[in-house]
């Protein structure tokens, strides 16, 4: 399966990266990690790239890590469609004290606009 994992530095996106890398190692997925700009993240994009490359190296996976400029949601949807990805994996979804799941703006945009299957990792 051809998988696009979008990460922006949030705890959820790092968890999504870890789970996606674990799955790719077992399922032999063709994985691409897209590091997007997330204004809510305190981690610099270069550090996120280093974390992604380290996770891939630890798992022994040869995958592409690329920086993606522009609006994160629309760029992830565009990449998935133009490059024929089978799935987009994102971190997202927090449960409020009332039990309602809230989704960040990037994940919401991707969920509402992608024609590709989307998996949210919480």
mmCIF file with all atom_site columns, C-alpha atoms in Angstrom:
data_model
loop_
_atom_site.group_PDB
_atom_site.id
_atom_site.type_symbol
_atom_site.label_atom_id
_atom_site.label_alt_id
_atom_site.label_comp_id
_atom_site.label_asym_id
_atom_site.label_entity_id
_atom_site.label_seq_id
_atom_site.pdbx_PDB_ins_code
_atom_site.Cartn_x
_atom_site.Cartn_y
_atom_site.Cartn_z
_atom_site.occupancy
_atom_site.B_iso_or_equiv
_atom_site.pdbx_formal_charge
_atom_site.auth_seq_id
_atom_site.auth_comp_id
_atom_site.auth_asym_id
_atom_site.auth_atom_id
_atom_site.pdbx_PDB_model_num
ATOM 1   C CA . UNK A 1 1   ? 0.000   0.000  0.000  1.00 0.00 ? 1   UNK A CA 1
ATOM 2   C CA . UNK A 1 2   ? 1.230   3.497  -0.793 1.00 0.00 ? 2   UNK A CA 1
ATOM 3   C CA . UNK A 1 3   ? 0.901   5.596  2.390  1.00 0.00 ? 3   UNK A CA 1
ATOM 4   C CA . UNK A 1 4   ? 1.344   9.328  2.990  1.00 0.00 ? 4   UNK A CA 1
ATOM 5   C CA . UNK A 1 5   ? 1.921   10.240 6.641  1.00 0.00 ? 5   UNK A CA 1
ATOM 6   C CA . UNK A 1 6   ? 1.484   13.948 7.370  1.00 0.00 ? 6   UNK A CA 1
ATOM 7   C CA . UNK A 1 7   ? 3.187   15.251 10.510 1.00 0.00 ? 7   UNK A CA 1
ATOM 8   C CA . UNK A 1 8   ? 3.434   18.749 11.931 1.00 0.00 ? 8   UNK A CA 1
ATOM 9   C CA . UNK A 1 9   ? 5.092   18.323 15.303 1.00 0.00 ? 9   UNK A CA 1
ATOM 10  C CA . UNK A 1 10  ? 2.109   17.795 17.595 1.00 0.00 ? 10  UNK A CA 1
ATOM 11  C CA . UNK A 1 11  ? 2.113   14.835 19.984 1.00 0.00 ? 11  UNK A CA 1
ATOM 12  C CA . UNK A 1 12  ? -0.652  13.271 17.888 1.00 0.00 ? 12  UNK A CA 1
ATOM 13  C CA . UNK A 1 13  ? 1.367   13.556 14.695 1.00 0.00 ? 13  UNK A CA 1
ATOM 14  C CA . UNK A 1 14  ? 4.431   11.973 16.332 1.00 0.00 ? 14  UNK A CA 1
ATOM 15  C CA . UNK A 1 15  ? 2.215   9.070  17.490 1.00 0.00 ? 15  UNK A CA 1
ATOM 16  C CA . UNK A 1 16  ? 0.852   8.792  13.947 1.00 0.00 ? 16  UNK A CA 1
ATOM 17  C CA . UNK A 1 17  ? 4.400   8.632  12.610 1.00 0.00 ? 17  UNK A CA 1
ATOM 18  C CA . UNK A 1 18  ? 5.392   5.912  15.097 1.00 0.00 ? 18  UNK A CA 1
ATOM 19  C CA . UNK A 1 19  ? 2.338   3.763  14.327 1.00 0.00 ? 19  UNK A CA 1
ATOM 20  C CA . UNK A 1 20  ? 2.681   4.260  10.580 1.00 0.00 ? 20  UNK A CA 1
ATOM 21  C CA . UNK A 1 21  ? 6.358   3.288  10.679 1.00 0.00 ? 21  UNK A CA 1
ATOM 22  C CA . UNK A 1 22  ? 5.514   0.175  12.740 1.00 0.00 ? 22  UNK A CA 1
ATOM 23  C CA . UNK A 1 23  ? 2.853   -0.842 10.232 1.00 0.00 ? 23  UNK A CA 1
ATOM 24  C CA . UNK A 1 24  ? 5.074   -0.104 7.231  1.00 0.00 ? 24  UNK A CA 1
ATOM 25  C CA . UNK A 1 25  ? 7.802   -2.329 8.674  1.00 0.00 ? 25  UNK A CA 1
ATOM 26  C CA . UNK A 1 26  ? 5.371   -5.255 9.010  1.00 0.00 ? 26  UNK A CA 1
ATOM 27  C CA . UNK A 1 27  ? 3.241   -4.706 5.899  1.00 0.00 ? 27  UNK A CA 1
ATOM 28  C CA . UNK A 1 28  ? 6.063   -3.503 3.631  1.00 0.00 ? 28  UNK A CA 1
ATOM 29  C CA . UNK A 1 29  ? 4.112   -0.335 2.789  1.00 0.00 ? 29  UNK A CA 1
ATOM 30  C CA . UNK A 1 30  ? 5.553   2.258  0.426  1.00 0.00 ? 30  UNK A CA 1
ATOM 31  C CA . UNK A 1 31  ? 5.747   5.129  2.914  1.00 0.00 ? 31  UNK A CA 1
ATOM 32  C CA . UNK A 1 32  ? 6.282   8.845  2.381  1.00 0.00 ? 32  UNK A CA 1
ATOM 33  C CA . UNK A 1 33  ? 6.440   11.208 5.354  1.00 0.00 ? 33  UNK A CA 1
ATOM 34  C CA . UNK A 1 34  ? 5.315   14.777 4.649  1.00 0.00 ? 34  UNK A CA 1
ATOM 35  C CA . UNK A 1 35  ? 6.432   17.342 7.214  1.00 0.00 ? 35  UNK A CA 1
ATOM 36  C CA . UNK A 1 36  ? 3.931   20.206 7.121  1.00 0.00 ? 36  UNK A CA 1
ATOM 37  C CA . UNK A 1 37  ? 3.954   23.617 8.741  1.00 0.00 ? 37  UNK A CA 1
ATOM 38  C CA . UNK A 1 38  ? 1.840   23.604 11.894 1.00 0.00 ? 38  UNK A CA 1
ATOM 39  C CA . UNK A 1 39  ? 1.509   26.997 13.585 1.00 0.00 ? 39  UNK A CA 1
ATOM 40  C CA . UNK A 1 40  ? 0.347   25.278 16.794 1.00 0.00 ? 40  UNK A CA 1
ATOM 41  C CA . UNK A 1 41  ? 3.573   23.277 17.134 1.00 0.00 ? 41  UNK A CA 1
ATOM 42  C CA . UNK A 1 42  ? 6.540   24.506 19.147 1.00 0.00 ? 42  UNK A CA 1
ATOM 43  C CA . UNK A 1 43  ? 8.893   22.083 17.377 1.00 0.00 ? 43  UNK A CA 1
ATOM 44  C CA . UNK A 1 44  ? 10.909  23.422 14.441 1.00 0.00 ? 44  UNK A CA 1
ATOM 45  C CA . UNK A 1 45  ? 10.294  21.701 11.081 1.00 0.00 ? 45  UNK A CA 1
ATOM 46  C CA . UNK A 1 46  ? 13.972  20.685 10.818 1.00 0.00 ? 46  UNK A CA 1
ATOM 47  C CA . UNK A 1 47  ? 13.696  18.866 14.156 1.00 0.00 ? 47  UNK A CA 1
ATOM 48  C CA . UNK A 1 48  ? 10.550  17.103 12.955 1.00 0.00 ? 48  UNK A CA 1
ATOM 49  C CA . UNK A 1 49  ? 12.414  15.958 9.825  1.00 0.00 ? 49  UNK A CA 1
ATOM 50  C CA . UNK A 1 50  ? 15.236  14.619 12.016 1.00 0.00 ? 50  UNK A CA 1
ATOM 51  C CA . UNK A 1 51  ? 12.759  12.741 14.234 1.00 0.00 ? 51  UNK A CA 1
ATOM 52  C CA . UNK A 1 52  ? 11.068  11.201 11.208 1.00 0.00 ? 52  UNK A CA 1
ATOM 53  C CA . UNK A 1 53  ? 14.380  10.138 9.659  1.00 0.00 ? 53  UNK A CA 1
ATOM 54  C CA . UNK A 1 54  ? 15.486  8.625  12.997 1.00 0.00 ? 54  UNK A CA 1
ATOM 55  C CA . UNK A 1 55  ? 12.232  6.667  13.350 1.00 0.00 ? 55  UNK A CA 1
ATOM 56  C CA . UNK A 1 56  ? 12.594  5.304  9.821  1.00 0.00 ? 56  UNK A CA 1
ATOM 57  C CA . UNK A 1 57  ? 16.246  4.394  10.368 1.00 0.00 ? 57  UNK A CA 1
ATOM 58  C CA . UNK A 1 58  ? 15.434  2.622  13.650 1.00 0.00 ? 58  UNK A CA 1
ATOM 59  C CA . UNK A 1 59  ? 12.800  0.545  11.861 1.00 0.00 ? 59  UNK A CA 1
ATOM 60  C CA . UNK A 1 60  ? 15.078  -0.164 8.902  1.00 0.00 ? 60  UNK A CA 1
ATOM 61  C CA . UNK A 1 61  ? 12.663  1.410  6.431  1.00 0.00 ? 61  UNK A CA 1
ATOM 62  C CA . UNK A 1 62  ? 13.772  3.213  3.299  1.00 0.00 ? 62  UNK A CA 1
ATOM 63  C CA . UNK A 1 63  ? 11.169  5.955  2.945  1.00 0.00 ? 63  UNK A CA 1
ATOM 64  C CA . UNK A 1 64  ? 11.101  9.511  1.683  1.00 0.00 ? 64  UNK A CA 1
ATOM 65  C CA . UNK A 1 65  ? 10.819  12.383 4.155  1.00 0.00 ? 65  UNK A CA 1
ATOM 66  C CA . UNK A 1 66  ? 9.901   15.677 2.536  1.00 0.00 ? 66  UNK A CA 1
ATOM 67  C CA . UNK A 1 67  ? 9.120   19.177 3.705  1.00 0.00 ? 67  UNK A CA 1
ATOM 68  C CA . UNK A 1 68  ? 5.821   20.475 2.354  1.00 0.00 ? 68  UNK A CA 1
ATOM 69  C CA . UNK A 1 69  ? 5.327   24.207 1.958  1.00 0.00 ? 69  UNK A CA 1
ATOM 70  C CA . UNK A 1 70  ? 1.986   25.986 1.784  1.00 0.00 ? 70  UNK A CA 1
ATOM 71  C CA . UNK A 1 71  ? -1.362  25.258 3.368  1.00 0.00 ? 71  UNK A CA 1
ATOM 72  C CA . UNK A 1 72  ? -0.880  21.881 5.105  1.00 0.00 ? 72  UNK A CA 1
ATOM 73  C CA . UNK A 1 73  ? -4.331  20.389 4.533  1.00 0.00 ? 73  UNK A CA 1
ATOM 74  C CA . UNK A 1 74  ? -4.688  21.301 0.886  1.00 0.00 ? 74  UNK A CA 1
ATOM 75  C CA . UNK A 1 75  ? -1.107  20.276 0.112  1.00 0.00 ? 75  UNK A CA 1
ATOM 76  C CA . UNK A 1 76  ? -1.588  16.830 1.703  1.00 0.00 ? 76  UNK A CA 1
ATOM 77  C CA . UNK A 1 77  ? -4.785  16.285 -0.283 1.00 0.00 ? 77  UNK A CA 1
ATOM 78  C CA . UNK A 1 78  ? -3.088  17.478 -3.472 1.00 0.00 ? 78  UNK A CA 1
ATOM 79  C CA . UNK A 1 79  ? -0.050  15.221 -2.988 1.00 0.00 ? 79  UNK A CA 1
ATOM 80  C CA . UNK A 1 80  ? -2.229  12.193 -2.212 1.00 0.00 ? 80  UNK A CA 1
ATOM 81  C CA . UNK A 1 81  ? -4.283  12.695 -5.361 1.00 0.00 ? 81  UNK A CA 1
ATOM 82  C CA . UNK A 1 82  ? -1.527  13.627 -7.812 1.00 0.00 ? 82  UNK A CA 1
ATOM 83  C CA . UNK A 1 83  ? 0.827   10.876 -6.634 1.00 0.00 ? 83  UNK A CA 1
ATOM 84  C CA . UNK A 1 84  ? -1.843  8.146  -6.279 1.00 0.00 ? 84  UNK A CA 1
ATOM 85  C CA . UNK A 1 85  ? -1.489  7.402  -2.573 1.00 0.00 ? 85  UNK A CA 1
ATOM 86  C CA . UNK A 1 86  ? -3.825  4.759  -1.161 1.00 0.00 ? 86  UNK A CA 1
ATOM 87  C CA . UNK A 1 87  ? -4.051  6.282  2.312  1.00 0.00 ? 87  UNK A CA 1
ATOM 88  C CA . UNK A 1 88  ? -3.279  9.454  4.255  1.00 0.00 ? 88  UNK A CA 1
ATOM 89  C CA . UNK A 1 89  ? -2.360  9.012  7.924  1.00 0.00 ? 89  UNK A CA 1
ATOM 90  C CA . UNK A 1 90  ? -2.602  11.955 10.332 1.00 0.00 ? 90  UNK A CA 1
ATOM 91  C CA . UNK A 1 91  ? -2.548  12.533 14.036 1.00 0.00 ? 91  UNK A CA 1
ATOM 92  C CA . UNK A 1 92  ? -5.715  14.066 15.321 1.00 0.00 ? 92  UNK A CA 1
ATOM 93  C CA . UNK A 1 93  ? -8.733  13.934 17.477 1.00 0.00 ? 93  UNK A CA 1
ATOM 94  C CA . UNK A 1 94  ? -8.866  14.869 21.120 1.00 0.00 ? 94  UNK A CA 1
ATOM 95  C CA . UNK A 1 95  ? -11.640 13.798 23.426 1.00 0.00 ? 95  UNK A CA 1
ATOM 96  C CA . UNK A 1 96  ? -13.164 16.676 25.341 1.00 0.00 ? 96  UNK A CA 1
ATOM 97  C CA . UNK A 1 97  ? -14.202 16.312 28.998 1.00 0.00 ? 97  UNK A CA 1
ATOM 98  C CA . UNK A 1 98  ? -17.761 15.806 27.713 1.00 0.00 ? 98  UNK A CA 1
ATOM 99  C CA . UNK A 1 99  ? -16.644 12.887 25.520 1.00 0.00 ? 99  UNK A CA 1
ATOM 100 C CA . UNK A 1 100 ? -16.863 14.736 22.226 1.00 0.00 ? 100 UNK A CA 1
ATOM 101 C CA . UNK A 1 101 ? -14.047 14.261 19.732 1.00 0.00 ? 101 UNK A CA 1
ATOM 102 C CA . UNK A 1 102 ? -12.552 17.498 18.477 1.00 0.00 ? 102 UNK A CA 1
ATOM 103 C CA . UNK A 1 103 ? -10.358 17.572 15.399 1.00 0.00 ? 103 UNK A CA 1
ATOM 104 C CA . UNK A 1 104 ? -7.739  20.167 14.495 1.00 0.00 ? 104 UNK A CA 1
ATOM 105 C CA . UNK A 1 105 ? -8.125  22.309 11.384 1.00 0.00 ? 105 UNK A CA 1
ATOM 106 C CA . UNK A 1 106 ? -5.556  20.418 9.288  1.00 0.00 ? 106 UNK A CA 1
ATOM 107 C CA . UNK A 1 107 ? -7.088  17.005 9.985  1.00 0.00 ? 107 UNK A CA 1
ATOM 108 C CA . UNK A 1 108 ? -10.593 18.376 9.468  1.00 0.00 ? 108 UNK A CA 1
ATOM 109 C CA . UNK A 1 109 ? -9.691  19.809 6.058  1.00 0.00 ? 109 UNK A CA 1
ATOM 110 C CA . UNK A 1 110 ? -8.089  16.548 4.955  1.00 0.00 ? 110 UNK A CA 1
ATOM 111 C CA . UNK A 1 111 ? -11.043 14.468 6.180  1.00 0.00 ? 111 UNK A CA 1
ATOM 112 C CA . UNK A 1 112 ? -13.552 16.661 4.376  1.00 0.00 ? 112 UNK A CA 1
ATOM 113 C CA . UNK A 1 113 ? -11.656 17.048 1.104  1.00 0.00 ? 113 UNK A CA 1
ATOM 114 C CA . UNK A 1 114 ? -9.567  13.933 0.450  1.00 0.00 ? 114 UNK A CA 1
ATOM 115 C CA . UNK A 1 115 ? -10.784 11.354 -2.028 1.00 0.00 ? 115 UNK A CA 1
ATOM 116 C CA . UNK A 1 116 ? -8.150  9.032  -0.579 1.00 0.00 ? 116 UNK A CA 1
ATOM 117 C CA . UNK A 1 117 ? -8.806  6.990  2.566  1.00 0.00 ? 117 UNK A CA 1
ATOM 118 C CA . UNK A 1 118 ? -7.783  8.885  5.708  1.00 0.00 ? 118 UNK A CA 1
ATOM 119 C CA . UNK A 1 119 ? -6.718  7.348  9.003  1.00 0.00 ? 119 UNK A CA 1
ATOM 120 C CA . UNK A 1 120 ? -6.591  9.471  12.159 1.00 0.00 ? 120 UNK A CA 1
ATOM 121 C CA . UNK A 1 121 ? -4.312  8.281  14.924 1.00 0.00 ? 121 UNK A CA 1
ATOM 122 C CA . UNK A 1 122 ? -5.231  9.380  18.440 1.00 0.00 ? 122 UNK A CA 1
#
